[in-house]
Amino acid sequence: EVQLVESGGGLVQAGGSPRLSCAASGGTFDDYGIGWFRQAPGKEREGVSCVSSTEGTTYYADSVKGRFTISTDNAKNTVYLQMNSLKPEDTAVYYCAAIDRPICVLRPMIYDYWGRGTEVTVSP
């Protein structure tokens, strides 16, 4: 059974650079595809970034491309989302999710496991 736990969220100022973490147990990250998603108040959940270490594939949504970076530490079964130049519109609950296939796809419906999320609030 795979469990995911996000951390690193909180209240930050615009322009800040927090790093989110997603720690997994019950599986090996290099055998999974990992996605970061977010949901802002009044909006649907949207994909942010994903990674498949086995395939060497990463992908970023247009809204975060050039500002966010996804990375993995397979020895620690942890995936990170480094967020730079944060904007108020980045305010959302951020979720990590896993699928037991080494793919990188930002479609929420295909993911098997989800964390509870970590809230990021960006003040202007």
mmCIF file with all atom_site columns, C-alpha atoms in Angstrom:
data_model
loop_
_atom_site.group_PDB
_atom_site.id
_atom_site.type_symbol
_atom_site.label_atom_id
_atom_site.label_alt_id
_atom_site.label_comp_id
_atom_site.label_asym_id
_atom_site.label_entity_id
_atom_site.label_seq_id
_atom_site.pdbx_PDB_ins_code
_atom_site.Cartn_x
_atom_site.Cartn_y
_atom_site.Cartn_z
_atom_site.occupancy
_atom_site.B_iso_or_equiv
_atom_site.pdbx_formal_charge
_atom_site.auth_seq_id
_atom_site.auth_comp_id
_atom_site.auth_asym_id
_atom_site.auth_atom_id
_atom_site.pdbx_PDB_model_num
ATOM 1   C CA . GLU A 1 1   ? 0.000   0.000  0.000   1.00 0.00 ? 1   GLU A CA 1
ATOM 2   C CA . VAL A 1 2   ? 1.429   3.322  -1.103  1.00 0.00 ? 2   VAL A CA 1
ATOM 3   C CA . GLN A 1 3   ? 1.141   6.356  1.120   1.00 0.00 ? 3   GLN A CA 1
ATOM 4   C CA . LEU A 1 4   ? 2.106   9.880  0.149   1.00 0.00 ? 4   LEU A CA 1
ATOM 5   C CA . VAL A 1 5   ? 2.751   12.775 2.499   1.00 0.00 ? 5   VAL A CA 1
ATOM 6   C CA . GLU A 1 6   ? 3.272   16.334 1.293   1.00 0.00 ? 6   GLU A CA 1
ATOM 7   C CA . SER A 1 7   ? 5.071   18.996 3.266   1.00 0.00 ? 7   SER A CA 1
ATOM 8   C CA . GLY A 1 8   ? 6.583   22.422 2.805   1.00 0.00 ? 8   GLY A CA 1
ATOM 9   C CA . GLY A 1 9   ? 3.476   24.523 2.350   1.00 0.00 ? 9   GLY A CA 1
ATOM 10  C CA . GLY A 1 10  ? 2.592   27.625 4.266   1.00 0.00 ? 10  GLY A CA 1
ATOM 11  C CA . LEU A 1 11  ? 2.237   31.371 3.975   1.00 0.00 ? 11  LEU A CA 1
ATOM 12  C CA . VAL A 1 12  ? 4.822   32.981 1.707   1.00 0.00 ? 12  VAL A CA 1
ATOM 13  C CA . GLN A 1 13  ? 5.276   36.364 0.088   1.00 0.00 ? 13  GLN A CA 1
ATOM 14  C CA . ALA A 1 14  ? 5.094   36.962 -3.625  1.00 0.00 ? 14  ALA A CA 1
ATOM 15  C CA . GLY A 1 15  ? 8.461   36.243 -5.183  1.00 0.00 ? 15  GLY A CA 1
ATOM 16  C CA . GLY A 1 16  ? 9.269   33.603 -2.608  1.00 0.00 ? 16  GLY A CA 1
ATOM 17  C CA . SER A 1 17  ? 10.828  30.230 -3.351  1.00 0.00 ? 17  SER A CA 1
ATOM 18  C CA . PRO A 1 18  ? 9.465   27.452 -1.175  1.00 0.00 ? 18  PRO A CA 1
ATOM 19  C CA . ARG A 1 19  ? 10.146  23.808 -1.825  1.00 0.00 ? 19  ARG A CA 1
ATOM 20  C CA . LEU A 1 20  ? 7.452   21.188 -1.475  1.00 0.00 ? 20  LEU A CA 1
ATOM 21  C CA . SER A 1 21  ? 8.237   17.584 -0.646  1.00 0.00 ? 21  SER A CA 1
ATOM 22  C CA . CYS A 1 22  ? 6.337   14.400 -1.311  1.00 0.00 ? 22  CYS A CA 1
ATOM 23  C CA . ALA A 1 23  ? 7.530   11.427 0.712   1.00 0.00 ? 23  ALA A CA 1
ATOM 24  C CA . ALA A 1 24  ? 6.346   7.994  -0.320  1.00 0.00 ? 24  ALA A CA 1
ATOM 25  C CA . SER A 1 25  ? 6.211   4.698  1.494   1.00 0.00 ? 25  SER A CA 1
ATOM 26  C CA . GLY A 1 26  ? 5.185   1.269  0.294   1.00 0.00 ? 26  GLY A CA 1
ATOM 27  C CA . GLY A 1 27  ? 6.794   1.563  -3.121  1.00 0.00 ? 27  GLY A CA 1
ATOM 28  C CA . THR A 1 28  ? 9.850   2.613  -5.066  1.00 0.00 ? 28  THR A CA 1
ATOM 29  C CA . PHE A 1 29  ? 9.690   5.990  -6.764  1.00 0.00 ? 29  PHE A CA 1
ATOM 30  C CA . ASP A 1 30  ? 11.649  5.002  -9.844  1.00 0.00 ? 30  ASP A CA 1
ATOM 31  C CA . ASP A 1 31  ? 8.914   2.483  -10.671 1.00 0.00 ? 31  ASP A CA 1
ATOM 32  C CA . TYR A 1 32  ? 6.150   5.093  -10.431 1.00 0.00 ? 32  TYR A CA 1
ATOM 33  C CA . GLY A 1 33  ? 5.012   8.170  -12.201 1.00 0.00 ? 33  GLY A CA 1
ATOM 34  C CA . ILE A 1 34  ? 4.622   11.089 -9.813  1.00 0.00 ? 34  ILE A CA 1
ATOM 35  C CA . GLY A 1 35  ? 2.504   14.152 -10.435 1.00 0.00 ? 35  GLY A CA 1
ATOM 36  C CA . TRP A 1 36  ? 1.993   17.435 -8.649  1.00 0.00 ? 36  TRP A CA 1
ATOM 37  C CA . PHE A 1 37  ? -1.458  18.966 -8.856  1.00 0.00 ? 37  PHE A CA 1
ATOM 38  C CA . ARG A 1 38  ? -3.068  21.992 -7.307  1.00 0.00 ? 38  ARG A CA 1
ATOM 39  C CA . GLN A 1 39  ? -6.536  23.260 -6.618  1.00 0.00 ? 39  GLN A CA 1
ATOM 40  C CA . ALA A 1 40  ? -7.284  26.912 -6.032  1.00 0.00 ? 40  ALA A CA 1
ATOM 41  C CA . PRO A 1 41  ? -10.501 28.165 -4.418  1.00 0.00 ? 41  PRO A CA 1
ATOM 42  C CA . GLY A 1 42  ? -13.375 28.008 -6.877  1.00 0.00 ? 42  GLY A CA 1
ATOM 43  C CA . LYS A 1 43  ? -11.345 26.219 -9.545  1.00 0.00 ? 43  LYS A CA 1
ATOM 44  C CA . GLU A 1 44  ? -10.899 22.661 -10.704 1.00 0.00 ? 44  GLU A CA 1
ATOM 45  C CA . ARG A 1 45  ? -7.830  20.650 -9.892  1.00 0.00 ? 45  ARG A CA 1
ATOM 46  C CA . GLU A 1 46  ? -5.082  21.212 -12.420 1.00 0.00 ? 46  GLU A CA 1
ATOM 47  C CA . GLY A 1 47  ? -1.815  19.542 -13.217 1.00 0.00 ? 47  GLY A CA 1
ATOM 48  C CA . VAL A 1 48  ? 1.400   21.328 -12.296 1.00 0.00 ? 48  VAL A CA 1
ATOM 49  C CA . SER A 1 49  ? 4.254   18.976 -13.071 1.00 0.00 ? 49  SER A CA 1
ATOM 50  C CA . CYS A 1 50  ? 5.103   15.304 -13.332 1.00 0.00 ? 50  CYS A CA 1
ATOM 51  C CA . VAL A 1 51  ? 8.137   13.078 -13.493 1.00 0.00 ? 51  VAL A CA 1
ATOM 52  C CA . SER A 1 52  ? 9.002   9.552  -14.493 1.00 0.00 ? 52  SER A CA 1
ATOM 53  C CA . SER A 1 53  ? 12.516  8.754  -13.347 1.00 0.00 ? 53  SER A CA 1
ATOM 54  C CA . THR A 1 54  ? 12.644  5.490  -15.262 1.00 0.00 ? 54  THR A CA 1
ATOM 55  C CA . GLU A 1 55  ? 11.837  7.173  -18.558 1.00 0.00 ? 55  GLU A CA 1
ATOM 56  C CA . GLY A 1 56  ? 13.730  10.348 -17.745 1.00 0.00 ? 56  GLY A CA 1
ATOM 57  C CA . THR A 1 57  ? 10.651  12.404 -18.511 1.00 0.00 ? 57  THR A CA 1
ATOM 58  C CA . THR A 1 58  ? 9.397   15.608 -16.929 1.00 0.00 ? 58  THR A CA 1
ATOM 59  C CA . TYR A 1 59  ? 6.566   17.913 -17.876 1.00 0.00 ? 59  TYR A CA 1
ATOM 60  C CA . TYR A 1 60  ? 5.348   21.313 -16.703 1.00 0.00 ? 60  TYR A CA 1
ATOM 61  C CA . ALA A 1 61  ? 2.126   23.195 -17.123 1.00 0.00 ? 61  ALA A CA 1
ATOM 62  C CA . ASP A 1 62  ? 2.463   26.432 -19.059 1.00 0.00 ? 62  ASP A CA 1
ATOM 63  C CA . SER A 1 63  ? 1.499   28.425 -15.986 1.00 0.00 ? 63  SER A CA 1
ATOM 64  C CA . VAL A 1 64  ? 4.582   27.270 -14.065 1.00 0.00 ? 64  VAL A CA 1
ATOM 65  C CA . LYS A 1 65  ? 7.096   26.473 -16.784 1.00 0.00 ? 65  LYS A CA 1
ATOM 66  C CA . GLY A 1 66  ? 10.350  28.275 -16.146 1.00 0.00 ? 66  GLY A CA 1
ATOM 67  C CA . ARG A 1 67  ? 9.489   28.913 -12.501 1.00 0.00 ? 67  ARG A CA 1
ATOM 68  C CA . PHE A 1 68  ? 8.966   25.460 -10.983 1.00 0.00 ? 68  PHE A CA 1
ATOM 69  C CA . THR A 1 69  ? 11.315  22.492 -11.021 1.00 0.00 ? 69  THR A CA 1
ATOM 70  C CA . ILE A 1 70  ? 10.483  18.903 -10.172 1.00 0.00 ? 70  ILE A CA 1
ATOM 71  C CA . SER A 1 71  ? 13.188  16.549 -8.940  1.00 0.00 ? 71  SER A CA 1
ATOM 72  C CA . THR A 1 72  ? 13.547  13.184 -7.261  1.00 0.00 ? 72  THR A CA 1
ATOM 73  C CA . ASP A 1 73  ? 15.673  11.557 -4.618  1.00 0.00 ? 73  ASP A CA 1
ATOM 74  C CA . ASN A 1 74  ? 15.083  7.888  -5.251  1.00 0.00 ? 74  ASN A CA 1
ATOM 75  C CA . ALA A 1 75  ? 17.160  6.773  -2.279  1.00 0.00 ? 75  ALA A CA 1
ATOM 76  C CA . LYS A 1 76  ? 14.756  8.651  -0.010  1.00 0.00 ? 76  LYS A CA 1
ATOM 77  C CA . ASN A 1 77  ? 11.620  7.933  -2.056  1.00 0.00 ? 77  ASN A CA 1
ATOM 78  C CA . THR A 1 78  ? 10.962  11.640 -2.154  1.00 0.00 ? 78  THR A CA 1
ATOM 79  C CA . VAL A 1 79  ? 9.902   14.010 -4.916  1.00 0.00 ? 79  VAL A CA 1
ATOM 80  C CA . TYR A 1 80  ? 10.394  17.749 -4.659  1.00 0.00 ? 80  TYR A CA 1
ATOM 81  C CA . LEU A 1 81  ? 8.741   20.708 -6.271  1.00 0.00 ? 81  LEU A CA 1
ATOM 82  C CA . GLN A 1 82  ? 10.940  23.783 -6.139  1.00 0.00 ? 82  GLN A CA 1
ATOM 83  C CA . MET A 1 83  ? 8.780   26.855 -6.686  1.00 0.00 ? 83  MET A CA 1
ATOM 84  C CA . ASN A 1 84  ? 10.417  30.129 -7.637  1.00 0.00 ? 84  ASN A CA 1
ATOM 85  C CA . SER A 1 85  ? 9.040   33.601 -8.284  1.00 0.00 ? 85  SER A CA 1
ATOM 86  C CA . LEU A 1 86  ? 5.796   32.730 -6.597  1.00 0.00 ? 86  LEU A CA 1
ATOM 87  C CA . LYS A 1 87  ? 2.705   34.694 -7.581  1.00 0.00 ? 87  LYS A CA 1
ATOM 88  C CA . PRO A 1 88  ? -0.599  35.230 -5.748  1.00 0.00 ? 88  PRO A CA 1
ATOM 89  C CA . GLU A 1 89  ? -2.311  33.125 -8.398  1.00 0.00 ? 89  GLU A CA 1
ATOM 90  C CA . ASP A 1 90  ? -0.176  30.178 -7.279  1.00 0.00 ? 90  ASP A CA 1
ATOM 91  C CA . THR A 1 91  ? -2.207  30.059 -4.077  1.00 0.00 ? 91  THR A CA 1
ATOM 92  C CA . ALA A 1 92  ? -3.730  26.595 -3.837  1.00 0.00 ? 92  ALA A CA 1
ATOM 93  C CA . VAL A 1 93  ? -3.677  23.283 -2.082  1.00 0.00 ? 93  VAL A CA 1
ATOM 94  C CA . TYR A 1 94  ? -0.901  21.260 -3.671  1.00 0.00 ? 94  TYR A CA 1
ATOM 95  C CA . TYR A 1 95  ? -1.220  17.499 -3.974  1.00 0.00 ? 95  TYR A CA 1
ATOM 96  C CA . CYS A 1 96  ? 1.197   14.832 -5.037  1.00 0.00 ? 96  CYS A CA 1
ATOM 97  C CA . ALA A 1 97  ? -0.077  11.690 -6.674  1.00 0.00 ? 97  ALA A CA 1
ATOM 98  C CA . ALA A 1 98  ? 1.387   8.420  -7.877  1.00 0.00 ? 98  ALA A CA 1
ATOM 99  C CA . ILE A 1 99  ? 0.588   5.863  -10.519 1.00 0.00 ? 99  ILE A CA 1
ATOM 100 C CA . ASP A 1 100 ? 2.201   2.435  -10.535 1.00 0.00 ? 100 ASP A CA 1
ATOM 101 C CA . ARG A 1 101 ? 3.534   2.881  -14.033 1.00 0.00 ? 101 ARG A CA 1
ATOM 102 C CA . PRO A 1 102 ? 6.592   4.913  -15.016 1.00 0.00 ? 102 PRO A CA 1
ATOM 103 C CA . ILE A 1 103 ? 4.729   7.557  -16.977 1.00 0.00 ? 103 ILE A CA 1
ATOM 104 C CA . CYS A 1 104 ? 4.460   11.331 -16.859 1.00 0.00 ? 104 CYS A CA 1
ATOM 105 C CA . VAL A 1 105 ? 0.914   12.504 -17.538 1.00 0.00 ? 105 VAL A CA 1
ATOM 106 C CA . LEU A 1 106 ? -1.036  15.357 -15.966 1.00 0.00 ? 106 LEU A CA 1
ATOM 107 C CA . ARG A 1 107 ? -4.453  13.750 -15.913 1.00 0.00 ? 107 ARG A CA 1
ATOM 108 C CA . PRO A 1 108 ? -5.783  13.470 -12.347 1.00 0.00 ? 108 PRO A CA 1
ATOM 109 C CA . MET A 1 109 ? -8.155  10.628 -13.122 1.00 0.00 ? 109 MET A CA 1
ATOM 110 C CA . ILE A 1 110 ? -5.411  8.118  -13.898 1.00 0.00 ? 110 ILE A CA 1
ATOM 111 C CA . TYR A 1 111 ? -3.548  8.402  -10.609 1.00 0.00 ? 111 TYR A CA 1
ATOM 112 C CA . ASP A 1 112 ? -3.981  5.656  -8.040  1.00 0.00 ? 112 ASP A CA 1
ATOM 113 C CA . TYR A 1 113 ? -2.610  7.246  -4.885  1.00 0.00 ? 113 TYR A CA 1
ATOM 114 C CA . TRP A 1 114 ? -2.957  10.724 -3.457  1.00 0.00 ? 114 TRP A CA 1
ATOM 115 C CA . GLY A 1 115 ? -1.597  12.653 -0.555  1.00 0.00 ? 115 GLY A CA 1
ATOM 116 C CA . ARG A 1 116 ? -3.776  14.861 1.589   1.00 0.00 ? 116 ARG A CA 1
ATOM 117 C CA . GLY A 1 117 ? -2.241  18.025 0.207   1.00 0.00 ? 117 GLY A CA 1
ATOM 118 C CA . THR A 1 118 ? -0.299  20.951 1.569   1.00 0.00 ? 118 THR A CA 1
ATOM 119 C CA . GLU A 1 119 ? -1.653  24.480 1.377   1.00 0.00 ? 119 GLU A CA 1
ATOM 120 C CA . VAL A 1 120 ? 0.400   27.253 -0.178  1.00 0.00 ? 120 VAL A CA 1
ATOM 121 C CA . THR A 1 121 ? -0.833  30.792 0.341   1.00 0.00 ? 121 THR A CA 1
ATOM 122 C CA . VAL A 1 122 ? 0.971   33.581 -1.494  1.00 0.00 ? 122 VAL A CA 1
ATOM 123 C CA . SER A 1 123 ? 0.487   37.068 -0.126  1.00 0.00 ? 123 SER A CA 1
ATOM 124 C CA . PRO A 1 124 ? 0.857   40.067 -2.443  1.00 0.00 ? 124 PRO A CA 1
#
